[in-house]
Short mmCIF file of C-alpha atoms and ligand atoms in Angstrom, two decimals:
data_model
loop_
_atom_site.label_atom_id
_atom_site.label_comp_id
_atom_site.label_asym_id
_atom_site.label_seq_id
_atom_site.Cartn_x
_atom_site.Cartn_y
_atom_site.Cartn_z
CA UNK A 24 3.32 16.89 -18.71
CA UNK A 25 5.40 14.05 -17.69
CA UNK A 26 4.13 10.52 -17.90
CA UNK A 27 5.88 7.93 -15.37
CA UNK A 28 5.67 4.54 -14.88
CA UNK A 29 7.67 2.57 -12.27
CA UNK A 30 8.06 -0.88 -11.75
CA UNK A 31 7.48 -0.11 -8.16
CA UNK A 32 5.96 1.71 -5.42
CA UNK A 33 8.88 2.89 -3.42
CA UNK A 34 10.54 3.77 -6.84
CA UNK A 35 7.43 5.96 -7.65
CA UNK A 36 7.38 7.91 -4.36
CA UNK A 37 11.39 8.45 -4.56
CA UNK A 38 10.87 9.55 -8.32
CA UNK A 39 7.97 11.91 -7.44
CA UNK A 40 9.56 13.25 -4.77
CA UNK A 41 12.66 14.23 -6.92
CA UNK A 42 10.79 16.03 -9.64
CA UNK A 43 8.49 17.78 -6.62
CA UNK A 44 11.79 19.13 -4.84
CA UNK A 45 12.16 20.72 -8.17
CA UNK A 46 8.75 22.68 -8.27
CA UNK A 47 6.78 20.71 -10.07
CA UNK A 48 3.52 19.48 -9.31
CA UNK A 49 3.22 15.76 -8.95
CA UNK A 50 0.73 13.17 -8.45
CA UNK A 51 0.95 9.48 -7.71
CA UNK A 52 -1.49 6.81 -8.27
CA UNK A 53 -0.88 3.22 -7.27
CA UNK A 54 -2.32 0.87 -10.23
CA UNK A 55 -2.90 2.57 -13.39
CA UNK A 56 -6.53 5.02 -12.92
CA UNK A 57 -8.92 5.55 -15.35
CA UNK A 58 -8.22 8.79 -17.52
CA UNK A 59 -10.92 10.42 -15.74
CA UNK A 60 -9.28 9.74 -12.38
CA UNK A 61 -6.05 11.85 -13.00
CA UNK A 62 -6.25 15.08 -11.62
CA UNK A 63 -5.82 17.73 -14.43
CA UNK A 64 -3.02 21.05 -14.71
CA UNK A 65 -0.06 18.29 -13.26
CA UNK A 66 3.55 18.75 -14.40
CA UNK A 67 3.88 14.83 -13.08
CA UNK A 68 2.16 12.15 -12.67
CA UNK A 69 3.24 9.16 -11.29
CA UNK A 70 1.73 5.63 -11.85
CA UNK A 71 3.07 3.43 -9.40
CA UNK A 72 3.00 -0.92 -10.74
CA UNK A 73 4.09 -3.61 -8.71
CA UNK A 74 6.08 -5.15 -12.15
CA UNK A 75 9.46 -5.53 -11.12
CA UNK A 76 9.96 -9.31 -10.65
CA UNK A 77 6.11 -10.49 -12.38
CA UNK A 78 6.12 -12.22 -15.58
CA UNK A 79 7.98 -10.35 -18.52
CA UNK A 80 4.73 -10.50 -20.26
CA UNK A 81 2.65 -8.95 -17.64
CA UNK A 82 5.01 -6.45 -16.78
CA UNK A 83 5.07 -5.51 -20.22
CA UNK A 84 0.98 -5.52 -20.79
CA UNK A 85 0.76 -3.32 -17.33
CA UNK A 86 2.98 -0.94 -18.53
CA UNK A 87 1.74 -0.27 -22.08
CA UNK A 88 -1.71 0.84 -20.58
CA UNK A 89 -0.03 2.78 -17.93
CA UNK A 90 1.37 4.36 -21.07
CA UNK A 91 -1.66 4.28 -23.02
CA UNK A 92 -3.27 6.51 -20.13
CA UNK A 93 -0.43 8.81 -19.43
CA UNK A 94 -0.44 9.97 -23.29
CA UNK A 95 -4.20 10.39 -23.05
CA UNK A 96 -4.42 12.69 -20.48
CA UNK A 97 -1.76 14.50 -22.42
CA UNK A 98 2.10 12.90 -21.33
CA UNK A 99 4.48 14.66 -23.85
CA UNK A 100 7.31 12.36 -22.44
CA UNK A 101 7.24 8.89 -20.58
CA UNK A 102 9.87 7.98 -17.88
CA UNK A 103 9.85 4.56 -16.79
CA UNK A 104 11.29 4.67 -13.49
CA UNK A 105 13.20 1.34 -12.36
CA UNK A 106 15.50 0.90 -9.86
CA UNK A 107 19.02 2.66 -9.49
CA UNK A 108 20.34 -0.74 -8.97
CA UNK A 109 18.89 -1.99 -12.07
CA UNK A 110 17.10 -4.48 -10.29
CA UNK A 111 15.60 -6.80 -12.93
CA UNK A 112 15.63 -10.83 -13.32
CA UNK A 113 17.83 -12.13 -16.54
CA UNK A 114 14.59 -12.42 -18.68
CA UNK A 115 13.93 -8.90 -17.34
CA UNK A 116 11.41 -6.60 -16.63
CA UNK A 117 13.72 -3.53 -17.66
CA UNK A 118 14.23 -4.70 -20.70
CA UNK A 119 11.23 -6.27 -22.28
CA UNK A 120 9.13 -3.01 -21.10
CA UNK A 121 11.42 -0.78 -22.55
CA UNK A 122 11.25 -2.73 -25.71
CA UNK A 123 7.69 -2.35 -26.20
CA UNK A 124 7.44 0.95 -24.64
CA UNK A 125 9.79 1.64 -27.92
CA UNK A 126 7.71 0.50 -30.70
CA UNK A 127 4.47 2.10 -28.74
CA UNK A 128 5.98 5.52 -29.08
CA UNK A 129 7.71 4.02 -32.08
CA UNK A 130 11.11 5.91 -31.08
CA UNK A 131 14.36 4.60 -31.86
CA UNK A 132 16.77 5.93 -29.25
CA UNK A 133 16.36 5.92 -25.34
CA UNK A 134 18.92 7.46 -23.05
CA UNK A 135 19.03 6.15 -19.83
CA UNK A 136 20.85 5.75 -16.98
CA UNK A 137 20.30 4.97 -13.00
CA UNK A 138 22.81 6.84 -11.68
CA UNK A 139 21.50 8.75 -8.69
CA UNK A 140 24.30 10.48 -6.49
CA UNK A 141 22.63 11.12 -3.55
CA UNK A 142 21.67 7.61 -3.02
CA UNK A 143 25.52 6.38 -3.96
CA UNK A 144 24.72 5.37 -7.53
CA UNK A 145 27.06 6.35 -9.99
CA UNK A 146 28.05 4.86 -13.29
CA UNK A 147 31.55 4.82 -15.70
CA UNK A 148 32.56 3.37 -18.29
CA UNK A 149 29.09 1.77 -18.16
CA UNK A 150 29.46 -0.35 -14.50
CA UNK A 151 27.22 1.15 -12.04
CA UNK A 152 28.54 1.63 -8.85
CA UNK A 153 26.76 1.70 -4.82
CA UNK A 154 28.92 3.82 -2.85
CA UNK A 155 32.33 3.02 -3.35
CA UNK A 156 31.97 -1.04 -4.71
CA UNK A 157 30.90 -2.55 -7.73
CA UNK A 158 26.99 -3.52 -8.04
CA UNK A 159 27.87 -7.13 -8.05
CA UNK A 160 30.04 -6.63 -5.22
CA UNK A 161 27.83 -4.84 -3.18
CA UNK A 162 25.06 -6.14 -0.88
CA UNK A 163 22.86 -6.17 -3.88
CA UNK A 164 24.30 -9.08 -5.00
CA UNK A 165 22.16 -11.45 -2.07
CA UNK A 166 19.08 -9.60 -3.14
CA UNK A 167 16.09 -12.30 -2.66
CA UNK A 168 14.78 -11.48 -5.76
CA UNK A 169 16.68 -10.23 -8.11
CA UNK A 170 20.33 -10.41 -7.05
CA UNK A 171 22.56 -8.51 -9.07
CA UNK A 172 25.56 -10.43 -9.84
CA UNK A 173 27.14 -8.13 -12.71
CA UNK A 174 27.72 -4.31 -12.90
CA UNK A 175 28.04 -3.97 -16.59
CA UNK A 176 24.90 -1.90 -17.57
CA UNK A 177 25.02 -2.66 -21.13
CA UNK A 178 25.53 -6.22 -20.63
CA UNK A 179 23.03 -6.80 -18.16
CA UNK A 180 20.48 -4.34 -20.64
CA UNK A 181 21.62 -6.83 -23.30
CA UNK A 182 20.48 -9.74 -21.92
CA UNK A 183 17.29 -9.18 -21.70
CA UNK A 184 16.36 -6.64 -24.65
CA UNK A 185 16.58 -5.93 -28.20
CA UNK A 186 18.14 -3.71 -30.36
CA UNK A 187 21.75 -3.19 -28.57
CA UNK A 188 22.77 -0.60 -26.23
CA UNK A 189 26.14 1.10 -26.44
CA UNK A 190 28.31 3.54 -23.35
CA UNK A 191 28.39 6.92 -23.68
CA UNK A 192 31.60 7.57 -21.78
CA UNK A 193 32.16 10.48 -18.99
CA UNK A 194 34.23 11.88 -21.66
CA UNK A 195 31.86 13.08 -23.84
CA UNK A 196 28.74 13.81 -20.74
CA UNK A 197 31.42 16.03 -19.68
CA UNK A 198 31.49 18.05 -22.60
CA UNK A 199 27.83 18.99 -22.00
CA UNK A 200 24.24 18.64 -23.53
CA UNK A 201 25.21 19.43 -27.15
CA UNK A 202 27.76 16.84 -27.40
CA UNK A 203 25.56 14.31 -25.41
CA UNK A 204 22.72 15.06 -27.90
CA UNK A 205 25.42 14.39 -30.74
CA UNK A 206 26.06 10.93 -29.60
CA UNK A 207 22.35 10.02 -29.38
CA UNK A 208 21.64 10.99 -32.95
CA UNK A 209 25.31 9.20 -34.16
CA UNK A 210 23.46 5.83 -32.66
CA UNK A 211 20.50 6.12 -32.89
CA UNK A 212 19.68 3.59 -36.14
CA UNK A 213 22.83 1.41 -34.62
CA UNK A 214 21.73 0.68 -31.29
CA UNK A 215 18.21 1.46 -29.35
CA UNK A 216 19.26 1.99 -25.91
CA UNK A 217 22.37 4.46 -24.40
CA UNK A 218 23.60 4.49 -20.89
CA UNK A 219 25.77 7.82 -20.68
CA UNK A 220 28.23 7.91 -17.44
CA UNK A 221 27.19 10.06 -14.84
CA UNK A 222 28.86 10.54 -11.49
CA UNK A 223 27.34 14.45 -10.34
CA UNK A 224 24.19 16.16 -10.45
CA UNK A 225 26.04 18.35 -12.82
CA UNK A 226 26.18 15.31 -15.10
CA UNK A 227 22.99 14.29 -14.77
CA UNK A 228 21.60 17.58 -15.73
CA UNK A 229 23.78 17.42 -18.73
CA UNK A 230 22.23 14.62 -19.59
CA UNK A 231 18.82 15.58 -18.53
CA UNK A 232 19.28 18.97 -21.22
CA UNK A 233 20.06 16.68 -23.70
CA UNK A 234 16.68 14.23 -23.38
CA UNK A 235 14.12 16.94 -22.75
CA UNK A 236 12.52 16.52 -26.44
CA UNK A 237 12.80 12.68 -26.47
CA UNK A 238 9.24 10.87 -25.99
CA UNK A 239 10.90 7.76 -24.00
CA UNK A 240 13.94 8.19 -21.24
CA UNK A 241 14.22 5.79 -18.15
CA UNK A 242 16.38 5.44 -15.06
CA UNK A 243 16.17 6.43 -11.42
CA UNK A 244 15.34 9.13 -9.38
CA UNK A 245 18.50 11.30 -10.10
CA UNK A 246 17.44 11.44 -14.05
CA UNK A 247 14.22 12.65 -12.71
CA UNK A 248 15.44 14.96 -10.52
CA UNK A 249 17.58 16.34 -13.11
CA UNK A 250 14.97 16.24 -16.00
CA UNK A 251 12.78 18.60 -13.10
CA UNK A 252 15.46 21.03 -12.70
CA UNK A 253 16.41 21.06 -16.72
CA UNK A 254 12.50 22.18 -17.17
CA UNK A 255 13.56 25.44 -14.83
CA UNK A 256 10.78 24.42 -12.97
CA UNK A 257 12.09 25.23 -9.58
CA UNK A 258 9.95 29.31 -10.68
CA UNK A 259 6.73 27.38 -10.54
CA UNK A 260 4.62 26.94 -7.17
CA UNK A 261 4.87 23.75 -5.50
CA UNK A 262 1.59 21.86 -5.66
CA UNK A 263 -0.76 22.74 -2.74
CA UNK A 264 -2.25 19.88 -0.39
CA UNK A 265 1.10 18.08 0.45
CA UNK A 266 1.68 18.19 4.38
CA UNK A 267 4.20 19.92 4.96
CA UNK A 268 4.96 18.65 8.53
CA UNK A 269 5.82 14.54 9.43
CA UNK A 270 2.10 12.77 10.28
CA UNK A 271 1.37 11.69 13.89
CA UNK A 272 -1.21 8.93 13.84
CA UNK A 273 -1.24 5.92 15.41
CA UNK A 274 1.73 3.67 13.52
CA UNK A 275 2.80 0.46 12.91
CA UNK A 276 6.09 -0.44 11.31
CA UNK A 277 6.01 -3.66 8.45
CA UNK A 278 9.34 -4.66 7.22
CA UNK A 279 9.66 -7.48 4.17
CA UNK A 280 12.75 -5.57 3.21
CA UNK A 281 16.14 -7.87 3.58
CA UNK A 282 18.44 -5.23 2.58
CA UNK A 283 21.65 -4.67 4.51
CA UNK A 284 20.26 -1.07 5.39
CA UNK A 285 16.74 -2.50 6.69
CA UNK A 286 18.19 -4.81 8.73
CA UNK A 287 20.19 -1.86 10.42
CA UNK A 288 16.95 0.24 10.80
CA UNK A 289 15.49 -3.04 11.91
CA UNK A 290 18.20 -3.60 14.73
CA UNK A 291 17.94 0.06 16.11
CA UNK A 292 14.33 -0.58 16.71
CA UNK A 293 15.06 -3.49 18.66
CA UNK A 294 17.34 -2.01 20.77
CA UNK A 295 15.23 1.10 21.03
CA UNK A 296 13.02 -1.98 22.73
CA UNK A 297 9.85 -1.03 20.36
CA UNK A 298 7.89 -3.88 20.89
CA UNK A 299 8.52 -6.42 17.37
CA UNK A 300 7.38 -9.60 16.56
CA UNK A 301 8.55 -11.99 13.57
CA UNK A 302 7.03 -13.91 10.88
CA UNK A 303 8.47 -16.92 10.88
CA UNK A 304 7.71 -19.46 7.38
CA UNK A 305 9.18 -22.39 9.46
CA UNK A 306 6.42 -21.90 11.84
CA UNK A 307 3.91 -21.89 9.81
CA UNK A 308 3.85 -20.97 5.58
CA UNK A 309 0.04 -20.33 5.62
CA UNK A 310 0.21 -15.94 4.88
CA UNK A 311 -2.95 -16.31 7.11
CA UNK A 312 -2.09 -18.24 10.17
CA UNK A 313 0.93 -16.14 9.87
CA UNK A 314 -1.06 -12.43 9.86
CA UNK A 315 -3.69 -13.87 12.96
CA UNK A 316 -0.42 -14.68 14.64
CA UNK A 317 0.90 -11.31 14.71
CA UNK A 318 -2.39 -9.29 14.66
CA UNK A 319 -2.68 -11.59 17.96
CA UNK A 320 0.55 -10.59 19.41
CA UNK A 321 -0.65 -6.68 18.40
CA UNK A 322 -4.00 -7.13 20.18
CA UNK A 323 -2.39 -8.50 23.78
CA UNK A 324 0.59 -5.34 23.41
CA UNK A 325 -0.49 -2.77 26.24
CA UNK A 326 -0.40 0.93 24.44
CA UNK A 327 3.03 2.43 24.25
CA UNK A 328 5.49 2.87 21.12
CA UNK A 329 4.37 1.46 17.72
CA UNK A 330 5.31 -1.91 16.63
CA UNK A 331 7.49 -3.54 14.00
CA UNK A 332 6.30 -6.55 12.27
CA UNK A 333 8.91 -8.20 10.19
CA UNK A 334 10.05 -10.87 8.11
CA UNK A 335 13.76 -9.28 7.23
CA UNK A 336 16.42 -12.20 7.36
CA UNK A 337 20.04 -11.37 7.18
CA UNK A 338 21.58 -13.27 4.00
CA UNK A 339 22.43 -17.16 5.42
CA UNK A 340 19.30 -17.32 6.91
CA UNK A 341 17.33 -15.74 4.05
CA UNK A 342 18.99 -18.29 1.82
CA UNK A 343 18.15 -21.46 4.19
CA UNK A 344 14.35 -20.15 4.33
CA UNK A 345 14.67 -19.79 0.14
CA UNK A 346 15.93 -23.49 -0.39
CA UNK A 347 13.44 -25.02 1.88
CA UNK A 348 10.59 -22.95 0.53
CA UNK A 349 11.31 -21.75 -2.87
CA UNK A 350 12.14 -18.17 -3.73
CA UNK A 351 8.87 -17.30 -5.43
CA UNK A 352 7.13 -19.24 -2.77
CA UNK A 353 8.47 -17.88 0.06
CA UNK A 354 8.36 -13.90 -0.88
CA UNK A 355 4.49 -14.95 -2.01
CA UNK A 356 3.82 -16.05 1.33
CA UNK A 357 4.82 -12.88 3.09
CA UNK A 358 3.72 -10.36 0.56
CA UNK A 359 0.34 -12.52 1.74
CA UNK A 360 0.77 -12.15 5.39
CA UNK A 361 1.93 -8.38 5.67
CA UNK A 362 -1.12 -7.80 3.55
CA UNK A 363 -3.58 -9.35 6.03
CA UNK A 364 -1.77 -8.09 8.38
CA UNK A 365 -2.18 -4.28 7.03
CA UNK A 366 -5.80 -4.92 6.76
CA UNK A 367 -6.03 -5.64 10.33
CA UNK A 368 -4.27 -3.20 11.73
CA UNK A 369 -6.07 -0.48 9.87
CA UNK A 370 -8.96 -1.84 11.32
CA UNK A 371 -7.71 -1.90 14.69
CA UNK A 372 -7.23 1.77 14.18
CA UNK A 373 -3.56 2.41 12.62
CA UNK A 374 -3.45 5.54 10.23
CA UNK A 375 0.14 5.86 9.53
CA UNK A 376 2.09 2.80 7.72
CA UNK A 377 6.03 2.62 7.68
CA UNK A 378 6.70 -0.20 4.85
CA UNK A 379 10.23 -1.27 4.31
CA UNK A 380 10.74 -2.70 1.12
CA UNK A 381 9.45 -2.30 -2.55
CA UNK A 382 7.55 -5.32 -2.88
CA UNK A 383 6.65 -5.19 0.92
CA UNK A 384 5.38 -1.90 0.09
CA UNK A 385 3.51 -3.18 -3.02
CA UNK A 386 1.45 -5.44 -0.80
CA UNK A 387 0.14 -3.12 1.84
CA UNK A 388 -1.01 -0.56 -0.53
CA UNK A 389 -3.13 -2.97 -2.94
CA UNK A 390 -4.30 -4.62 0.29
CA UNK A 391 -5.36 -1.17 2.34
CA UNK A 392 -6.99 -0.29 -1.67
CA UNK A 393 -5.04 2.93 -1.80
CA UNK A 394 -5.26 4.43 -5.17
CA UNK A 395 -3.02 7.62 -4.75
CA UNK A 396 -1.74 10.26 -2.75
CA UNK A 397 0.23 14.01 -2.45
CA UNK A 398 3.89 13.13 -1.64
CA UNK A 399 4.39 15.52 1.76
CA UNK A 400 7.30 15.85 3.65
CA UNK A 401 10.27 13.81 3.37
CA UNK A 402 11.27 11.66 5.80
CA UNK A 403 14.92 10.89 4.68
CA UNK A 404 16.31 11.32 1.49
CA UNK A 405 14.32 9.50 -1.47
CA UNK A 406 11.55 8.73 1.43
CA UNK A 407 8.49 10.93 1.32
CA UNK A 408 5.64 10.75 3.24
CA UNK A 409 2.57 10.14 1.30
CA UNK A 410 -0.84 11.62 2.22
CA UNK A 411 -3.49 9.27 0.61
CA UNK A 412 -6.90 9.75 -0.98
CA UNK A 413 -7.83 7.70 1.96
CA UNK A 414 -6.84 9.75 5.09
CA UNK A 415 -3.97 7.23 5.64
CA UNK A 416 -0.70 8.43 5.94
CA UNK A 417 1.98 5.96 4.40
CA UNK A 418 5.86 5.81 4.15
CA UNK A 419 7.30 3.34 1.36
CA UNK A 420 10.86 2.84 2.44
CA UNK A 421 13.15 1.32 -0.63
CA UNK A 422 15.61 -1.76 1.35
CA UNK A 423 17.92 0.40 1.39
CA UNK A 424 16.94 3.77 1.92
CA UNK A 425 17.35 6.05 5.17
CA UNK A 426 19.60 5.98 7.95
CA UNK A 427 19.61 3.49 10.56
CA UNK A 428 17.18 5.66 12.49
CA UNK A 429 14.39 6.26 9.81
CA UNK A 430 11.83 3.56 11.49
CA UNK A 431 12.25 4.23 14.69
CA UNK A 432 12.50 8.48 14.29
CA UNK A 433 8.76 7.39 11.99
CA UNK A 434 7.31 5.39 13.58
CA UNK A 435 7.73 7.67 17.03
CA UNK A 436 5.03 9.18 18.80
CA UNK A 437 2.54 6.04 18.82
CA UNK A 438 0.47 5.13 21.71
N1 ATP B 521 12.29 -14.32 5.65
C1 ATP B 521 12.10 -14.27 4.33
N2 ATP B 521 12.30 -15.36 3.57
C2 ATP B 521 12.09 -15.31 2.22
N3 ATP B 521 11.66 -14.22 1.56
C3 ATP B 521 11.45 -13.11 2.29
C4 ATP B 521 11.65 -13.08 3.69
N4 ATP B 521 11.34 -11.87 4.15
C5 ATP B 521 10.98 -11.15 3.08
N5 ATP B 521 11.03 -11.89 1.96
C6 ATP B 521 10.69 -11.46 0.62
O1 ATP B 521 11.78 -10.73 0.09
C7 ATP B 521 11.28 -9.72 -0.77
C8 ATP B 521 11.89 -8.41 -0.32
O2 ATP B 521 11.60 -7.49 -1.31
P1 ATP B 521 11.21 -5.98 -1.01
O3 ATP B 521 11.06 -5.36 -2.35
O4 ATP B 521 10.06 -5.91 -0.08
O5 ATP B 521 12.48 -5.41 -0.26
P2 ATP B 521 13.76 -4.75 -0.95
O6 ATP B 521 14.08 -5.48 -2.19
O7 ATP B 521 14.79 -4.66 0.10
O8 ATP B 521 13.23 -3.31 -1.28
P3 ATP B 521 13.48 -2.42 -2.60
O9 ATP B 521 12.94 -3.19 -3.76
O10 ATP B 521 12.68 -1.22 -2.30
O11 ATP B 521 14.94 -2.20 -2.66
C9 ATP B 521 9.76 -9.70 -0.64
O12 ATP B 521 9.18 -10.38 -1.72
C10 ATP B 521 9.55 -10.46 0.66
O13 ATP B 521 8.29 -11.08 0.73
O1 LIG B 522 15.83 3.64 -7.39
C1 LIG B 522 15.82 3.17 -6.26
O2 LIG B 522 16.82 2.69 -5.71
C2 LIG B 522 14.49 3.08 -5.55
O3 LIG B 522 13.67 4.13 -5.92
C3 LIG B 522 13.83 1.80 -5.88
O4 LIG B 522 13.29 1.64 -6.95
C4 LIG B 522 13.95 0.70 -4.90
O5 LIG B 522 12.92 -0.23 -5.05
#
C-alpha cells in the first residue's frame, strides 16, 4: 500500500484522483484517522493536512503521525504530496517535512519532482516551468501566501532543508529507469534530495520505475499518476462506491482562491448572472459579521441558480487589502468567515460544496467535520468530485485548476 500525505486538501483529491485513474483503489481522509478508521485491502490512502503555510514545526509534527499511521496500517512507501508549484514559504514546509520524514524512515535519498504535464508543469535543467513561463514569472509569483519568486528547484529546496539536493538532467531521465536508478545510488551519501527533469508522462514513468522500491518519494500529482501506472495497476478493479455520475444537490459555490484561473471561473459566473456576493475585510474584519452578512444575503435570494460567495481579489487589490491588514491576518479572517459561512449553509440545506482554493478548501471541510470520502467523477482535470462519509458531496478546486467554466458547469442545476 501507498501511504500519502499532502500538505493540502485540493492536493490530496488531485493526487488520489491520479493514482485512481490508474486502477487503484484509493481512499482519502481529511486530518490524520485513527488506525482503526482506515478502511482495510486499499492500494492508496490519502491523508489530506492543511500544512502548507502553518508553522515549520507543526507542519512537521502533523506529518510524522500522518506517517506514523500510514506505516501502521501497513504503507510500504510514503508520498508526500505538495504542490506542483512548489508552493512553500522560505523557512518551508517542503523542506523541513521532508527532512524529518527522512530520518523517520531513516532513508538517505528521495527523488522528487513536481512536474505534472497535464496541469503545464514541467521541469529542466532543474527550473520548473507553468505552461510556457518560468515559475517566478508566472502568476504564481503574486501568490498571497506563498509567492514564488524563483524557479530553481534545487535552490528553492535548499533554502529551506538539509542535506543538499542535486539535478538529474533530461539527459540521463531520458535514458530510462536503469540509468535514473544509477544516478540515485551515485548520490545518494552526497546529497539527500534529487529533482530529475521531466517534461512527458513518458518521463515521469521513467522516473516513477526507478522509485518504486524507495520508502520516501514526493512531488505532485503527475509522480503519482506515474508511480500508479508503473505498479501495472490499471488490471486491477477500480474501487467500488465512487459515483460515477456529477452530484445534483442543492450547491453553493465558495471561492478564497486569488489565482489568475479562479478569478476567470469567478468572472464567467458573474456574467452567467449567478447570483454572488463579496466578502469585503474593509467592511468589516470580524470572520463572523462577515459570514451573517452573506448567510443574510443567501437567506433574502429567491430560489434559482446556486450562489458564489467570494473573497478572490485580482493582484493590486489583493496587495492593498494585505498591507492594511496583514497577510496572515487577512487570509485568517476569511478562512474564518467561509467556514461559518459553510456551516450555515449546510444547515440551510446545501449538500454539494464547490471550494476554490487549497486553503479555502481546508476551511470548509474542518468546519462541515468531514473526515473522508470516495473520489467520484471528475469534474475537470485534477478536480474530482468527492462523495463524503457524510452524504455531502464536495469539489476542492486548486486556484488554478479547471477551465473558466468549471464553477458555473458545477455548480449548475441548483434551485
Ligand atoms: N481578499 C483577500 N484578501 C486577503 N487574503 C485573501 C483574500 N481572499 C482570499 N484570501 C486568502 O488567500 C488565500 C488563498 O489561498 P487558497 O489556498 O484558498 O487559494 P489558492 O492558493 O489559489 O489555491 P491552491 O493552494 O489550491 O493553489 C487564503 O488564505 C484566503 O483566505
Ligand atoms: O499540485 C497542485 O498544483 C495541486 O494539487 C495543489 O496542491 C494546489 O494546492
Amino acid at each position: 500500500m501507498i501511504g500519502v500525505i499532502a500538505d493540502d486538501v485540493t492536493g490530496a483529491t488531485d493526487a488520489a484522483l491520479a493514482f485512481r485513474r490508474t486502477g487503484m483503489r484509493c481512499g482519502v481522509y481529511f486530518g490524520t484517522p485513527p488506525a482503526s478508521g482506515i478502511e482495510s485491502g486499499l492500494d492508496v490512502v490519502v491523508i489530506a493536512l492543511k500544512s502548507r503555510t502553518i508553522p515549520a514545526r507543526e507542519a512537521v509534527a502533523q506529518s510524522l503521525g500522518a506517517a506514523r499511521t500510514l506505516r501502521a496500517v501497513g504503507a510500504r512507501q510514503l508520498f508526500f504530496k505538495y504542490c506542483s508549484t512548489f508552493d512553500s514559504t522560505a523557512d518551508g514546509n517542503i523542506g523541513p517535512v521532508l527532512d524529518a520524514l527522512v530520518e523517520l524512515l531513516r532513508t538517505d535519498a528521495v527523488v522528487t519532482t513536481p512536474a505534472t504535464p497535464e496541469h503545464g508543469r514541467t521541469t529542466f535543467n532543474g527550473y520548473l516551468f507553468v505552461d510556457d513561463e518560468l515559475l517566478s514569472e508566472s502568476s504564481l509569483r503574486n501568490h498571497p501566501l506563498t509567492p514564488m519568486r524563483d524557479s530553481s528547484l534545487s535552490r528553492l529546496m535548499n533554502a529551506q532543508s538539509k542535506g543538499g539536493s542535486v539535478v538529474v538532467g533530461h539527459d540521463v531521465v531520458r535514458r530510462g529507469a536503469e540509468a535514473i536508478r544509477g544516478a540515485v545510488d551515485a548520490t545518494r551519501h552526497t546529497a539527500r534530495y534529487l529533482f530529475p527533469d521531466a517534461a512527458t508522462e513518458e518521463d515521469l514513468l521513467s522516473i516513477a520505475h526507478a522509485v518504486l522500491d524507495e520508502p520516501l518519494v514526493a512531488g505532485a500529482a503527475g509522480l503519482a499518476g506515474a508511480i500508479g501506472r508503473a505498479h501495472g495497476s490499471r488490471r486491477t478493479a477500480p474501487r467500488a462506491g465512487g459515483s460515477e455520475s456529477a452530484p445534483t444537490g442543492r450547491a453553493a459555490v465558495l471561492a478564497g482562491s486569488c489565482s489568475r484561473r479562479t478569478l476567470e471561473q469567478i468572472d464567467r459566473m458573474l456574467r452567467a448572472q449567478r447570483p454572488a456576493h463579496r466578502l469585503d475585510a474593509f467592511a468589516s474584519d470580524d470572520p463572523e459579521h462577515l459570514a451573517q452578512g452573506a448567510l443574510d444575503w443567501y437567506d433574502a435570494l429567491p430560489s434559482g441558480p446556486a450562489p458564489l460567495i467570494y473573497s478572490s481579489l485580482p493582484p493590486a487589490a489583493l496587495r492593498e487589502v494585505q498591507d492594511a491588514i496583514g497577510v496572515e491576518r487577512s487570509a485568517e479572517i476569511f478562512e474564518a468567515a467561509f467556514a461559518h459561512i459553510a456551516r450555515g449553509l449546510r444547515a440551510r440545506g446545501v449538500t454539494r460544496f464547490v471550494a476554490a482554493g487549497g486553503e479555502t478548501s481546508g476551511s470548509l471541510v474542518a468546519a462541515l467535520g468531514i473526515r473522508g470520502g470516495v473520489v467520484g467523477v471528475e469534474a475537470a482535470r485534477g478536480v474530482p468530485w468527492i462523495r463524503t462519509d457524510g452524504d455531502l458531496d464536495v469539489l476542492l478546486k486548486s486556484g488554478n485548476f479547471g477551465e473558466p467554466d468549471l464553477l458555473v458547469a458545477a455548480s449548475d442545476g441548483s434551485s
